mmCIF file of N, CA and C in Angstrom:
data_model
loop_
_atom_site.group_PDB
_atom_site.id
_atom_site.type_symbol
_atom_site.label_atom_id
_atom_site.label_comp_id
_atom_site.label_asym_id
_atom_site.label_seq_id
_atom_site.Cartn_x
_atom_site.Cartn_y
_atom_site.Cartn_z
ATOM 1 N N UNK P 127 71.321 110.005 67.287
ATOM 2 C CA UNK P 127 72.687 109.812 67.744
ATOM 3 C C UNK P 127 73.628 110.435 66.722
ATOM 4 N N UNK P 128 74.509 111.322 67.162
ATOM 5 C CA UNK P 128 75.523 111.910 66.301
ATOM 6 C C UNK P 128 76.789 111.076 66.410
ATOM 7 N N UNK P 129 77.255 110.574 65.280
ATOM 8 C CA UNK P 129 78.468 109.762 65.244
ATOM 9 C C UNK P 129 79.436 110.381 64.256
ATOM 10 N N UNK P 130 80.743 110.279 64.539
ATOM 11 C CA UNK P 130 81.720 110.701 63.553
ATOM 12 C C UNK P 130 81.793 109.622 62.474
ATOM 13 N N UNK P 131 82.468 109.942 61.384
ATOM 14 C CA UNK P 131 82.521 109.036 60.233
ATOM 15 C C UNK P 131 83.142 107.683 60.561
ATOM 16 N N UNK P 132 84.035 107.629 61.559
ATOM 17 C CA UNK P 132 84.699 106.361 61.873
ATOM 18 C C UNK P 132 84.035 105.604 63.020
ATOM 19 N N UNK P 133 82.874 106.048 63.455
ATOM 20 C CA UNK P 133 82.142 105.354 64.506
ATOM 21 C C UNK P 133 81.061 104.466 63.901
ATOM 22 N N UNK P 134 80.793 103.374 64.567
ATOM 23 C CA UNK P 134 79.769 102.432 64.134
ATOM 24 C C UNK P 134 78.402 103.028 64.432
ATOM 25 N N UNK P 135 77.451 102.821 63.504
ATOM 26 C CA UNK P 135 76.108 103.388 63.627
ATOM 27 C C UNK P 135 75.050 102.289 63.538
ATOM 28 N N UNK P 136 73.861 102.540 64.110
ATOM 29 C CA UNK P 136 72.752 101.604 63.896
ATOM 30 C C UNK P 136 72.524 101.429 62.392
ATOM 31 N N UNK P 137 72.289 100.197 61.985
ATOM 32 C CA UNK P 137 72.080 99.887 60.569
ATOM 33 C C UNK P 137 73.342 99.462 59.845
ATOM 34 N N UNK P 138 74.528 99.745 60.410
ATOM 35 C CA UNK P 138 75.778 99.330 59.771
ATOM 36 C C UNK P 138 75.879 97.810 59.752
ATOM 37 N N UNK P 139 76.402 97.279 58.668
ATOM 38 C CA UNK P 139 76.725 95.865 58.589
ATOM 39 C C UNK P 139 78.146 95.661 59.092
ATOM 40 N N UNK P 140 78.355 94.664 59.952
ATOM 41 C CA UNK P 140 79.675 94.377 60.501
ATOM 42 C C UNK P 140 80.108 92.966 60.132
ATOM 43 N N UNK P 141 81.387 92.818 59.849
ATOM 44 C CA UNK P 141 82.002 91.502 59.708
ATOM 45 C C UNK P 141 83.041 91.398 60.807
ATOM 46 N N UNK P 142 82.892 90.381 61.643
ATOM 47 C CA UNK P 142 83.810 90.167 62.754
ATOM 48 C C UNK P 142 84.580 88.882 62.458
ATOM 49 N N UNK P 143 85.891 89.017 62.383
ATOM 50 C CA UNK P 143 86.761 87.888 62.062
ATOM 51 C C UNK P 143 87.504 87.452 63.315
ATOM 52 N N UNK P 144 87.535 86.137 63.530
ATOM 53 C CA UNK P 144 88.225 85.539 64.667
ATOM 54 C C UNK P 144 89.435 84.781 64.139
ATOM 55 N N UNK P 145 90.636 85.130 64.616
ATOM 56 C CA UNK P 145 91.864 84.479 64.151
ATOM 57 C C UNK P 145 92.751 84.162 65.352
ATOM 58 N N UNK P 146 93.774 83.353 65.106
ATOM 59 C CA UNK P 146 94.759 82.994 66.133
ATOM 60 C C UNK P 146 94.105 82.491 67.408
ATOM 61 N N UNK P 147 92.997 81.799 67.266
ATOM 62 C CA UNK P 147 92.255 81.342 68.444
ATOM 63 C C UNK P 147 92.844 80.062 69.017
ATOM 64 N N UNK P 148 92.926 80.026 70.326
ATOM 65 C CA UNK P 148 93.345 78.834 71.040
ATOM 66 C C UNK P 148 92.315 78.597 72.148
ATOM 67 N N UNK P 149 91.502 77.549 72.013
ATOM 68 C CA UNK P 149 91.363 76.574 70.937
ATOM 69 C C UNK P 149 90.724 77.198 69.692
ATOM 70 N N UNK P 150 90.640 76.440 68.555
ATOM 71 C CA UNK P 150 90.051 76.972 67.328
ATOM 72 C C UNK P 150 88.632 77.503 67.567
ATOM 73 N N UNK P 151 88.214 78.508 66.776
ATOM 74 C CA UNK P 151 86.902 79.129 66.990
ATOM 75 C C UNK P 151 85.754 78.126 66.976
ATOM 76 N N UNK P 152 84.911 78.235 67.997
ATOM 77 C CA UNK P 152 83.742 77.372 68.119
ATOM 78 C C UNK P 152 82.693 77.762 67.077
ATOM 79 N N UNK P 153 82.525 79.065 66.856
ATOM 80 C CA UNK P 153 81.450 79.574 66.000
ATOM 81 C C UNK P 153 81.890 79.798 64.563
ATOM 82 N N UNK P 154 83.121 79.473 64.207
ATOM 83 C CA UNK P 154 83.614 79.689 62.852
ATOM 84 C C UNK P 154 84.506 80.923 62.808
ATOM 85 N N UNK P 155 85.263 81.085 61.718
ATOM 86 C CA UNK P 155 86.248 82.167 61.659
ATOM 87 C C UNK P 155 85.668 83.547 61.366
ATOM 88 N N UNK P 156 84.386 83.604 60.972
ATOM 89 C CA UNK P 156 83.810 84.900 60.606
ATOM 90 C C UNK P 156 82.342 84.959 61.007
ATOM 91 N N UNK P 157 81.921 86.130 61.448
ATOM 92 C CA UNK P 157 80.534 86.334 61.860
ATOM 93 C C UNK P 157 80.066 87.666 61.289
ATOM 94 N N UNK P 158 78.850 87.690 60.745
ATOM 95 C CA UNK P 158 78.280 88.920 60.179
ATOM 96 C C UNK P 158 76.990 89.247 60.907
ATOM 97 N N UNK P 159 76.806 90.549 61.143
ATOM 98 C CA UNK P 159 75.574 91.011 61.769
ATOM 99 C C UNK P 159 75.349 92.460 61.364
ATOM 100 N N UNK P 160 74.120 92.911 61.512
ATOM 101 C CA UNK P 160 73.768 94.310 61.276
ATOM 102 C C UNK P 160 73.435 94.919 62.629
ATOM 103 N N UNK P 161 73.945 96.137 62.864
ATOM 104 C CA UNK P 161 73.718 96.816 64.141
ATOM 105 C C UNK P 161 72.237 97.160 64.250
ATOM 106 N N UNK P 162 71.619 96.694 65.327
ATOM 107 C CA UNK P 162 70.189 96.926 65.548
ATOM 108 C C UNK P 162 69.939 98.397 65.885
ATOM 109 N N UNK P 163 68.665 98.794 65.864
ATOM 110 C CA UNK P 163 68.288 100.175 66.171
ATOM 111 C C UNK P 163 68.719 100.599 67.569
ATOM 112 N N UNK P 164 68.823 99.631 68.494
ATOM 113 C CA UNK P 164 69.242 99.966 69.863
ATOM 114 C C UNK P 164 70.770 100.065 69.991
ATOM 115 N N UNK P 165 71.494 99.851 68.863
ATOM 116 C CA UNK P 165 72.952 99.985 68.864
ATOM 117 C C UNK P 165 73.706 98.723 69.203
ATOM 118 N N UNK P 166 73.006 97.602 69.341
ATOM 119 C CA UNK P 166 73.634 96.344 69.744
ATOM 120 C C UNK P 166 73.761 95.365 68.587
ATOM 121 N N UNK P 167 74.697 94.430 68.759
ATOM 122 C CA UNK P 167 74.763 93.239 67.913
ATOM 123 C C UNK P 167 74.697 92.044 68.856
ATOM 124 N N UNK P 168 74.372 90.886 68.299
ATOM 125 C CA UNK P 168 74.264 89.655 69.078
ATOM 126 C C UNK P 168 75.409 88.741 68.660
ATOM 127 N N UNK P 169 76.357 88.492 69.565
ATOM 128 C CA UNK P 169 77.510 87.645 69.256
ATOM 129 C C UNK P 169 77.276 86.210 69.716
ATOM 130 N N UNK P 170 77.750 85.245 68.935
ATOM 131 C CA UNK P 170 77.639 83.854 69.359
ATOM 132 C C UNK P 170 78.328 83.650 70.710
ATOM 133 N N UNK P 171 77.717 82.897 71.572
ATOM 134 C CA UNK P 171 78.243 82.493 72.877
ATOM 135 C C UNK P 171 78.233 83.586 73.944
ATOM 136 N N UNK P 172 78.491 84.850 73.603
ATOM 137 C CA UNK P 172 78.599 85.893 74.629
ATOM 138 C C UNK P 172 77.397 86.833 74.679
ATOM 139 N N UNK P 173 76.540 86.799 73.671
ATOM 140 C CA UNK P 173 75.318 87.585 73.706
ATOM 141 C C UNK P 173 75.447 88.989 73.145
ATOM 142 N N UNK P 174 74.606 89.873 73.677
ATOM 143 C CA UNK P 174 74.458 91.225 73.157
ATOM 144 C C UNK P 174 75.604 92.129 73.605
ATOM 145 N N UNK P 175 76.051 92.980 72.682
ATOM 146 C CA UNK P 175 77.104 93.943 72.982
ATOM 147 C C UNK P 175 76.773 95.263 72.291
ATOM 148 N N UNK P 176 76.927 96.372 73.010
ATOM 149 C CA UNK P 176 76.660 97.713 72.480
ATOM 150 C C UNK P 176 77.843 98.142 71.616
ATOM 151 N N UNK P 177 77.582 98.459 70.331
ATOM 152 C CA UNK P 177 78.659 98.854 69.420
ATOM 153 C C UNK P 177 78.447 100.237 68.810
ATOM 154 N N UNK P 178 77.207 100.710 68.731
ATOM 155 C CA UNK P 178 76.936 102.002 68.098
ATOM 156 C C UNK P 178 77.611 103.118 68.878
ATOM 157 N N UNK P 179 78.205 104.066 68.141
ATOM 158 C CA UNK P 179 78.894 105.182 68.754
ATOM 159 C C UNK P 179 80.319 104.879 69.156
ATOM 160 N N UNK P 180 80.785 103.676 68.848
ATOM 161 C CA UNK P 180 82.142 103.259 69.220
ATOM 162 C C UNK P 180 82.968 103.019 67.967
ATOM 163 N N UNK P 181 84.266 103.088 68.102
ATOM 164 C CA UNK P 181 85.180 102.809 66.995
ATOM 165 C C UNK P 181 85.435 101.300 66.923
ATOM 166 N N UNK P 182 85.791 100.824 65.740
ATOM 167 C CA UNK P 182 86.025 99.392 65.524
ATOM 168 C C UNK P 182 87.061 98.826 66.489
ATOM 169 N N UNK P 183 88.166 99.545 66.699
ATOM 170 C CA UNK P 183 89.227 99.058 67.579
ATOM 171 C C UNK P 183 88.752 98.848 69.008
ATOM 172 N N UNK P 184 87.882 99.741 69.490
ATOM 173 C CA UNK P 184 87.342 99.589 70.847
ATOM 174 C C UNK P 184 86.474 98.341 70.943
ATOM 175 N N UNK P 185 85.678 98.106 69.897
ATOM 176 C CA UNK P 185 84.808 96.926 69.879
ATOM 177 C C UNK P 185 85.660 95.659 69.786
ATOM 178 N N UNK P 186 86.712 95.691 68.976
ATOM 179 C CA UNK P 186 87.600 94.527 68.870
ATOM 180 C C UNK P 186 88.164 94.131 70.233
ATOM 181 N N UNK P 187 88.648 95.111 70.974
ATOM 182 C CA UNK P 187 89.229 94.826 72.296
ATOM 183 C C UNK P 187 88.179 94.272 73.266
ATOM 184 N N UNK P 188 86.959 94.831 73.225
ATOM 185 C CA UNK P 188 85.927 94.336 74.138
ATOM 186 C C UNK P 188 85.497 92.915 73.787
ATOM 187 N N UNK P 189 85.316 92.637 72.497
ATOM 188 C CA UNK P 189 84.913 91.289 72.075
ATOM 189 C C UNK P 189 85.994 90.281 72.463
ATOM 190 N N UNK P 190 87.240 90.629 72.221
ATOM 191 C CA UNK P 190 88.351 89.747 72.594
ATOM 192 C C UNK P 190 88.320 89.478 74.097
ATOM 193 N N UNK P 191 88.170 90.519 74.900
ATOM 194 C CA UNK P 191 88.128 90.373 76.362
ATOM 195 C C UNK P 191 86.961 89.488 76.792
ATOM 196 N N UNK P 192 85.781 89.696 76.176
ATOM 197 C CA UNK P 192 84.607 88.899 76.541
ATOM 198 C C UNK P 192 84.842 87.405 76.306
ATOM 199 N N UNK P 193 85.360 87.063 75.128
ATOM 200 C CA UNK P 193 85.580 85.646 74.825
ATOM 201 C C UNK P 193 86.639 85.018 75.731
ATOM 202 N N UNK P 194 87.670 85.773 76.078
ATOM 203 C CA UNK P 194 88.718 85.242 76.954
ATOM 204 C C UNK P 194 88.222 85.170 78.396
ATOM 205 N N UNK P 195 87.595 86.257 78.891
ATOM 206 C CA UNK P 195 87.117 86.281 80.284
ATOM 207 C C UNK P 195 86.065 85.220 80.560
ATOM 208 N N UNK P 196 85.240 84.908 79.557
ATOM 209 C CA UNK P 196 84.201 83.888 79.748
ATOM 210 C C UNK P 196 84.757 82.470 79.590
ATOM 211 N N UNK P 197 86.044 82.357 79.263
ATOM 212 C CA UNK P 197 86.696 81.056 79.224
ATOM 213 C C UNK P 197 86.562 80.292 77.922
ATOM 214 N N UNK P 198 86.065 80.945 76.867
ATOM 215 C CA UNK P 198 85.941 80.245 75.586
ATOM 216 C C UNK P 198 87.300 80.091 74.901
ATOM 217 N N UNK P 199 88.199 81.056 75.113
ATOM 218 C CA UNK P 199 89.521 81.034 74.484
ATOM 219 C C UNK P 199 90.575 81.473 75.479
ATOM 220 N N UNK P 200 91.782 80.956 75.286
ATOM 221 C CA UNK P 200 92.945 81.444 76.030
ATOM 222 C C UNK P 200 93.554 82.624 75.278
ATOM 223 N N UNK P 201 93.403 82.586 73.952
ATOM 224 C CA UNK P 201 93.956 83.619 73.075
ATOM 225 C C UNK P 201 93.063 83.698 71.833
ATOM 226 N N UNK P 202 92.799 84.927 71.370
ATOM 227 C CA UNK P 202 92.032 85.132 70.142
ATOM 228 C C UNK P 202 92.300 86.546 69.631
ATOM 229 N N UNK P 203 92.354 86.693 68.323
ATOM 230 C CA UNK P 203 92.490 88.003 67.694
ATOM 231 C C UNK P 203 91.173 88.303 66.999
ATOM 232 N N UNK P 204 90.596 89.456 67.299
ATOM 233 C CA UNK P 204 89.297 89.847 66.753
ATOM 234 C C UNK P 204 89.483 91.072 65.867
ATOM 235 N N UNK P 205 88.891 91.025 64.671
ATOM 236 C CA UNK P 205 88.907 92.168 63.756
ATOM 237 C C UNK P 205 87.466 92.519 63.412
ATOM 238 N N UNK P 206 87.116 93.798 63.538
ATOM 239 C CA UNK P 206 85.769 94.276 63.214
ATOM 240 C C UNK P 206 85.880 95.176 61.994
ATOM 241 N N UNK P 207 85.144 94.825 60.947
ATOM 242 C CA UNK P 207 85.133 95.612 59.711
ATOM 243 C C UNK P 207 83.706 96.094 59.445
ATOM 244 N N UNK P 208 83.562 97.391 59.210
ATOM 245 C CA UNK P 208 82.259 97.981 58.908
ATOM 246 C C UNK P 208 82.080 97.974 57.394
ATOM 247 N N UNK P 209 80.911 97.486 56.926
ATOM 248 C CA UNK P 209 80.625 97.515 55.493
ATOM 249 C C UNK P 209 80.603 98.961 55.016
ATOM 250 N N UNK P 210 80.920 99.153 53.746
ATOM 251 C CA UNK P 210 80.887 100.506 53.184
ATOM 252 C C UNK P 210 79.477 101.057 53.257
ATOM 253 N N UNK P 211 79.402 102.335 53.527
ATOM 254 C CA UNK P 211 78.108 103.018 53.607
ATOM 255 C C UNK P 211 77.834 103.711 52.280
ATOM 256 N N UNK P 212 76.613 103.575 51.802
ATOM 257 C CA UNK P 212 76.201 104.227 50.560
ATOM 258 C C UNK P 212 74.993 105.096 50.845
ATOM 259 N N UNK P 213 74.882 106.137 50.094
ATOM 260 C CA UNK P 213 73.689 106.967 50.143
ATOM 261 C C UNK P 213 73.387 107.410 48.731
ATOM 262 N N UNK P 214 72.193 107.839 48.497
ATOM 263 C CA UNK P 214 71.769 108.236 47.160
ATOM 264 C C UNK P 214 71.305 109.685 47.188
ATOM 265 N N UNK P 215 71.631 110.401 46.130
ATOM 266 C CA UNK P 215 71.231 111.801 45.991
ATOM 267 C C UNK P 215 70.273 111.891 44.812
ATOM 268 N N UNK P 216 69.175 112.556 45.033
ATOM 269 C CA UNK P 216 68.203 112.724 43.962
ATOM 270 C C UNK P 216 67.834 114.194 43.812
ATOM 271 N N UNK P 217 66.857 114.461 42.990
ATOM 272 C CA UNK P 217 66.419 115.839 42.781
ATOM 273 C C UNK P 217 67.298 116.534 41.762
ATOM 274 N N UNK P 218 67.408 117.846 41.883
ATOM 275 C CA UNK P 218 68.208 118.622 40.944
ATOM 276 C C UNK P 218 69.655 118.684 41.418
ATOM 277 N N UNK P 219 70.420 117.723 40.966
ATOM 278 C CA UNK P 219 71.838 117.655 41.296
ATOM 279 C C UNK P 219 72.624 117.333 40.044
ATOM 280 N N UNK P 220 73.898 117.644 40.061
ATOM 281 C CA UNK P 220 74.734 117.371 38.892
ATOM 282 C C UNK P 220 74.951 115.879 38.651
ATOM 283 N N UNK P 221 75.180 115.138 39.719
ATOM 284 C CA UNK P 221 75.502 113.718 39.609
ATOM 285 C C UNK P 221 74.599 112.895 40.519
ATOM 286 N N UNK P 222 73.363 112.601 40.068
ATOM 287 C CA UNK P 222 72.476 111.790 40.908
ATOM 288 C C UNK P 222 72.980 110.342 40.997
ATOM 289 N N UNK P 223 72.511 109.638 42.012
ATOM 290 C CA UNK P 223 72.822 108.217 42.145
ATOM 291 C C UNK P 223 73.576 107.907 43.402
ATOM 292 N N UNK P 224 73.929 106.620 43.586
ATOM 293 C CA UNK P 224 74.599 106.184 44.820
ATOM 294 C C UNK P 224 75.976 106.810 44.983
ATOM 295 N N UNK P 225 76.317 107.128 46.207
ATOM 296 C CA UNK P 225 77.623 107.693 46.560
ATOM 297 C C UNK P 225 78.206 106.885 47.707
ATOM 298 N N UNK P 226 79.511 106.947 47.860
ATOM 299 C CA UNK P 226 80.186 106.259 48.969
ATOM 300 C C UNK P 226 80.587 107.237 50.017
#
């Protein structure tokens, strides 16, 4: 799968924050998951959602819609944050080691 730098990829760690919820969040204010090889994450109460190849804002809107449409909340603000990605360079290079 070819993804641009701002798209979510399999293996990415995600932090999903739930705020301004009415009623208060059932599953807690924050949820963490790693994107599976199939591109999905498993959300409390609503189940599996495809996130790989999508931008954070698109996922935020879908998660918000899912929780409201399924009747868990009348109102909720969802924020999706992707953990920083690191890679390591080895061999004959000027600056070996982890990079961001």
